XYZ file of C-alpha atoms in Angstrom:
305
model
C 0.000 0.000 0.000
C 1.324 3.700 -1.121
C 2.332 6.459 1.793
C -0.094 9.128 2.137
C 1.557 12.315 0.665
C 1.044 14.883 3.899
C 1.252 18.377 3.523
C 0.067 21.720 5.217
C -3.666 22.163 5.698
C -4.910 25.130 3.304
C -7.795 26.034 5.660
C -6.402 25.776 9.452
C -7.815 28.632 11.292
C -6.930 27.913 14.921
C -4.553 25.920 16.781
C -0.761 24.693 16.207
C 0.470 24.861 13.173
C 2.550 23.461 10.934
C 5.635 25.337 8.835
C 8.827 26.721 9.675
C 9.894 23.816 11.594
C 6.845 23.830 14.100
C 4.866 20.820 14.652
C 1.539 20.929 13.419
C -1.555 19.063 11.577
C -1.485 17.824 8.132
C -3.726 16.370 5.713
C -3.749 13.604 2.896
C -5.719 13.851 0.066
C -7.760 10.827 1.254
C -9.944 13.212 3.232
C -7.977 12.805 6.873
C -6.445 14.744 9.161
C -3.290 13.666 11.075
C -3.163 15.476 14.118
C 0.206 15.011 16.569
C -0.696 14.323 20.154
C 0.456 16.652 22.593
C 3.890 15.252 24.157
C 2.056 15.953 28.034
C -0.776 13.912 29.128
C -3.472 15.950 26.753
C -2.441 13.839 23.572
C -3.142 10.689 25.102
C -6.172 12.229 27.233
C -7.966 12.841 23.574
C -6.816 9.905 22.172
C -9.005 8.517 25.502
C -11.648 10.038 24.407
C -12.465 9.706 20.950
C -11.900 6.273 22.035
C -14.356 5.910 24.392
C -16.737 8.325 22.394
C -16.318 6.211 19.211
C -17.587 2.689 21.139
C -20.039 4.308 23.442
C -23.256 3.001 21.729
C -25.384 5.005 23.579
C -24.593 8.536 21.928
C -27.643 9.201 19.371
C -26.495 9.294 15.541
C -27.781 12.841 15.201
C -25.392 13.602 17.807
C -22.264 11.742 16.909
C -22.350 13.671 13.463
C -21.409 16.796 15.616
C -18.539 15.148 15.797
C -15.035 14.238 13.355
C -14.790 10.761 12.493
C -11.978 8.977 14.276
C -9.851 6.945 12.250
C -7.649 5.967 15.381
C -3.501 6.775 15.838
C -0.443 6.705 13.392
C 2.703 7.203 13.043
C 3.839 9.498 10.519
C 6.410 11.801 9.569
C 6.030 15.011 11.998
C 6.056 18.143 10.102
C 8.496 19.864 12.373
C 10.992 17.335 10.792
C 11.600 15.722 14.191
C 11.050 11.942 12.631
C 7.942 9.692 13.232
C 5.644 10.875 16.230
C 2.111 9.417 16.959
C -0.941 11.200 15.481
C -4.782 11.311 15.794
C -6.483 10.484 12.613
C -9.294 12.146 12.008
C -11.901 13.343 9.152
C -10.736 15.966 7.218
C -13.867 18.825 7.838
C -12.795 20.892 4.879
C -11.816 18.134 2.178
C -13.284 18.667 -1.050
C -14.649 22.525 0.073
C -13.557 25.307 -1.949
C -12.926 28.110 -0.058
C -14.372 27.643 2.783
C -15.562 30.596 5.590
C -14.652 29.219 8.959
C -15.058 30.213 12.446
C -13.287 28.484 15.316
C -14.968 29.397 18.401
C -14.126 28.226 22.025
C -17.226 27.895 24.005
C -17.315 28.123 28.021
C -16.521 30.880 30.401
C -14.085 28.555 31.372
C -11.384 26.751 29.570
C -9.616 24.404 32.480
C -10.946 21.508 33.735
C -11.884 20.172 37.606
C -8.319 19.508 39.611
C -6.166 21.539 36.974
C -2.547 22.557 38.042
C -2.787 25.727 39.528
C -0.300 27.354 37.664
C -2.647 26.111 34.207
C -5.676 27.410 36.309
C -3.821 31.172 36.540
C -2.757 30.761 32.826
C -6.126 29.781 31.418
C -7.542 32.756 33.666
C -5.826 35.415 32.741
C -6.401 34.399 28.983
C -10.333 34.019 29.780
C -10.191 37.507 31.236
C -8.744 39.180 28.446
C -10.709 37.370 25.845
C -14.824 37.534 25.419
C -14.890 34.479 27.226
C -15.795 35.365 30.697
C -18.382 37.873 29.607
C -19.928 35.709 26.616
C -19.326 32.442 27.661
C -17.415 31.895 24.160
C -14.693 33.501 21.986
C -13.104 33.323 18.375
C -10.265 30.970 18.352
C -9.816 31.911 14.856
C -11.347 33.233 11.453
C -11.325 33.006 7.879
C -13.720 34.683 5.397
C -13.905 34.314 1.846
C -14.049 37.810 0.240
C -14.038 36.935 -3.037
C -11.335 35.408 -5.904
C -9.767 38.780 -6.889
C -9.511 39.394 -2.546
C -8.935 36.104 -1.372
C -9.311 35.573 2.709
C -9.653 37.978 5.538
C -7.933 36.018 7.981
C -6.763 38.071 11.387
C -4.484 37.220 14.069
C -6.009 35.338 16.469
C -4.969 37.848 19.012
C -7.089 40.718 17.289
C -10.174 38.655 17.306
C -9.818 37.108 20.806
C -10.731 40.091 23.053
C -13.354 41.655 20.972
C -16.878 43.426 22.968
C -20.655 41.498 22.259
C -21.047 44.424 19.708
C -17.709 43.697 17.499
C -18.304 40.061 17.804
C -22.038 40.809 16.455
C -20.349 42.588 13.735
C -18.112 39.591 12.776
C -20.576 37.662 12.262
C -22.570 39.750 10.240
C -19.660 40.061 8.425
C -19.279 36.241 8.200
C -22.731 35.398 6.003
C -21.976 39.256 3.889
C -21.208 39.466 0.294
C -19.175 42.228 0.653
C -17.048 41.243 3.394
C -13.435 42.512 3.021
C -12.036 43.070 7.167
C -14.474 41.984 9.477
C -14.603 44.983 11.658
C -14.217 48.177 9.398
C -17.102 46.995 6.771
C -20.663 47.536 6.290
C -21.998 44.098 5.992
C -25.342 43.424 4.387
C -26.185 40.154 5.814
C -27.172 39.215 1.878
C -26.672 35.127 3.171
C -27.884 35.227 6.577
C -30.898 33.472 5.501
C -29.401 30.599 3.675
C -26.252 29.962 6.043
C -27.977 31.006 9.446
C -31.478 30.404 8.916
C -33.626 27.362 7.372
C -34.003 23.660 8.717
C -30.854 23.167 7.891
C -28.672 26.191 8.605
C -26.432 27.224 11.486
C -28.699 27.768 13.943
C -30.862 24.646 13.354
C -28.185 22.440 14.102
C -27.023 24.401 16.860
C -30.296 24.409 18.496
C -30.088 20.252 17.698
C -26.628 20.538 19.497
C -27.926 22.216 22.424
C -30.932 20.000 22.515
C -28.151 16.844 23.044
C -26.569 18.525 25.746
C -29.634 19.322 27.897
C -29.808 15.905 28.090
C -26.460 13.905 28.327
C -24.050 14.245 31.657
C -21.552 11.751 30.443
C -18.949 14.307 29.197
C -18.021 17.821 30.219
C -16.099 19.236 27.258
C -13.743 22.227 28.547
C -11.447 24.028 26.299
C -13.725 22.811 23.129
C -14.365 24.474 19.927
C -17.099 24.533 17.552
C -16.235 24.377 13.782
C -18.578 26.648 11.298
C -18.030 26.724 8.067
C -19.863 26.876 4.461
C -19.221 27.788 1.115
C -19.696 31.844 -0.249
C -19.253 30.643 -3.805
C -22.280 28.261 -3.779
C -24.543 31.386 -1.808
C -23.100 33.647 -4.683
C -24.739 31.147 -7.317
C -28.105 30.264 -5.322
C -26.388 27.092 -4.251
C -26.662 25.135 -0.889
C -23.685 27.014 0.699
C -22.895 23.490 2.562
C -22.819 25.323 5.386
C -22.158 22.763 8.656
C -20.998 22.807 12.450
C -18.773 20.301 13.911
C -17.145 19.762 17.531
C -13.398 19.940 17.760
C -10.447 20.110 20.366
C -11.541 17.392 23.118
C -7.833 17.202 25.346
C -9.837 18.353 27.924
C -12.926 16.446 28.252
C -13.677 15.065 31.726
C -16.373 12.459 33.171
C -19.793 14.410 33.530
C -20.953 12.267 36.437
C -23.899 12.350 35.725
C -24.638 16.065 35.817
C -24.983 18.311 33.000
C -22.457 20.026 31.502
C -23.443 23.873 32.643
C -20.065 25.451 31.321
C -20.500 24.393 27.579
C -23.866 24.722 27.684
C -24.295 28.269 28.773
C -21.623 29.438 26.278
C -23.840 27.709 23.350
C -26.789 29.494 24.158
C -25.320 32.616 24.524
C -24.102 32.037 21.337
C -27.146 30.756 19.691
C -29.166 34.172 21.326
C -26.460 36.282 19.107
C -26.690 34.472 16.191
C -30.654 34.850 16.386
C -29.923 38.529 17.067
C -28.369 38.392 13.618
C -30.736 36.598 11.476
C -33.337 38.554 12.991
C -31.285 41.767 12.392
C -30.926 40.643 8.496
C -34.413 39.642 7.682
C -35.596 43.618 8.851
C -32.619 45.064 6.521
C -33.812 42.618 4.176
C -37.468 44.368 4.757
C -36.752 47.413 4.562
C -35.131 47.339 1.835
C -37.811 45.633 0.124
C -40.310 48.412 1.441
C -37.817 51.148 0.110
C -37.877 49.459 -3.587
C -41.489 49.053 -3.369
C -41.800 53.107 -2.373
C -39.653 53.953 -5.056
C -41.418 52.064 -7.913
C -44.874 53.759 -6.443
C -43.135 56.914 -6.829
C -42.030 56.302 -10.440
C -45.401 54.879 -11.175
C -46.961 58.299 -10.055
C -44.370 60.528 -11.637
């Protein structure tokens, strides 16, 4: 059987990554994702649970799509050029997507697990203080937009997107279903595929509210330092197209036993999340109305004159 050729992700938005002699992810072009473990305990802690996750029989399908598909450990080549180190195989989310829009967002008020170091407590602290965590129960990890093909990606530093107030982080994501989205901050977005990405049975906030609807009922995990994974496709919205847009769960080094009580932390940080993405879909469908009411004054108008 032929090595898988590995190479850079295109479409990493958050996280380590690889180049320059830094160990990070890569990708085959089988559609998975080889992800090094961690050299302390939080490599084999995830490789624990996706384990556990991937024979626990009594997780609902629905559910277990939130999830990547695990394709168990390897050794490969690490891309930091330090010889072969164990990896996590996982699905690849963005194979086969061109272009993709992606948001990486952290969600919890609080990123460290029960019976943490104290010295990771302080660290994770000061970082959830000077992020929108604390406040919004979730921040951006990371972000790339698809402007268009003559533009490219808006793609900030993590650092500028990290610590931004409920109003910029409305903005951004605004800016994330826009047509004319060039920065994320300094634009007037029109919300033209709020509808299609956002909205619908099968948009964004559907299958959030189906995410949230899973975790008001299962206490066998509490997921800490997690990420959800949106992404979809401006080209397709451009063209009338199902924008493919999808959610997925990532990051799980710091899953712990829920013991039978519900996870509160991840939980509160998805609804607040899910009442500002309503706040934006409801935002775009009265621009939307307006605007409709100002073309239908104006054609009165020329009908008159």
């Amino acid at each position: 059987m032929p090595v898988a050729m590995l190479k850079i992700p295109e479409n990493q938005v958050a996280g380590h990554q690889a180049g320059n002699g830094k160990l990070g992810p890569l990708v085959d072009d089988s559609g998975r994702f080889y992800k090094p473990l961690q050299g302390d305990d939080r490599g084999s802690h995830e490789v624990s649970f996706y384990t556990s996750f991937s024979q626990d029989m009594t997780i609902p399908d629905q559910a277990r799509g939130f999830f990547p598909v695990f394709h168990g450990t390897e050794l490969v080549e690490a891309s930091d050029g330090s010889g072969l180190k164990p990896h996590l195989v996982l699905e690849d989310l963005t194979v086969g997507r061109v272009n993709p829009s992606i948001m990486d967002i952290k969600i919890g008020s609080r990123t460290w697990p029960p019976e943490s170091p104290e010295d990771y407590i302080a660290k994770c602290m000061k970082k959830d203080r000077a992020t929108s965590s604390i406040f919004l129960g979730f921040r951006f990890s990371g972000l790339q937009f698809h402007s268009n093909n003559e533009l490219g990606f808006w793609k900030p530093q993590r650092k500028a997107v990290q610590g931004l107030s409920a109003e910029e982080v409305k903005l951004v994501l605004r800016n994330f279903v826009s047509s004319n989205t060039s920065t994320g901050l300094e634009s007037k977005p029109d919300c033209a595929f709020a509808s299609v990405v956002l909205g619908g049975s099968t948009g964004i906030l559907s299958q959030l509210l189906e995410l949230k609807e899973w975790f008001e009922d299962q206490t066998t995990y509490h997921f800490y330092s997690c990420s959800i994974h949106i992404m979809y496709e401006k080209q397709l919205a451009l063209e009338g197209k199902d924008p493919r847009a999808e959610i997925k769960l990532i990051d799980f080094a710091h899953v712990v036993e829920g013991k039978g009580v519900l996870d509160h932390n991840f939980l509160g940080g998805l609804c607040s999340l899910i009442k500002i993405i309503k706040h934006v879909l409801k935002a775009s469908d009265e621009c939307r109305t307006n605007g409709l009411l100002k073309d239908a004054q104006k054609n009165q108008d020329i009908a008159e004159n």
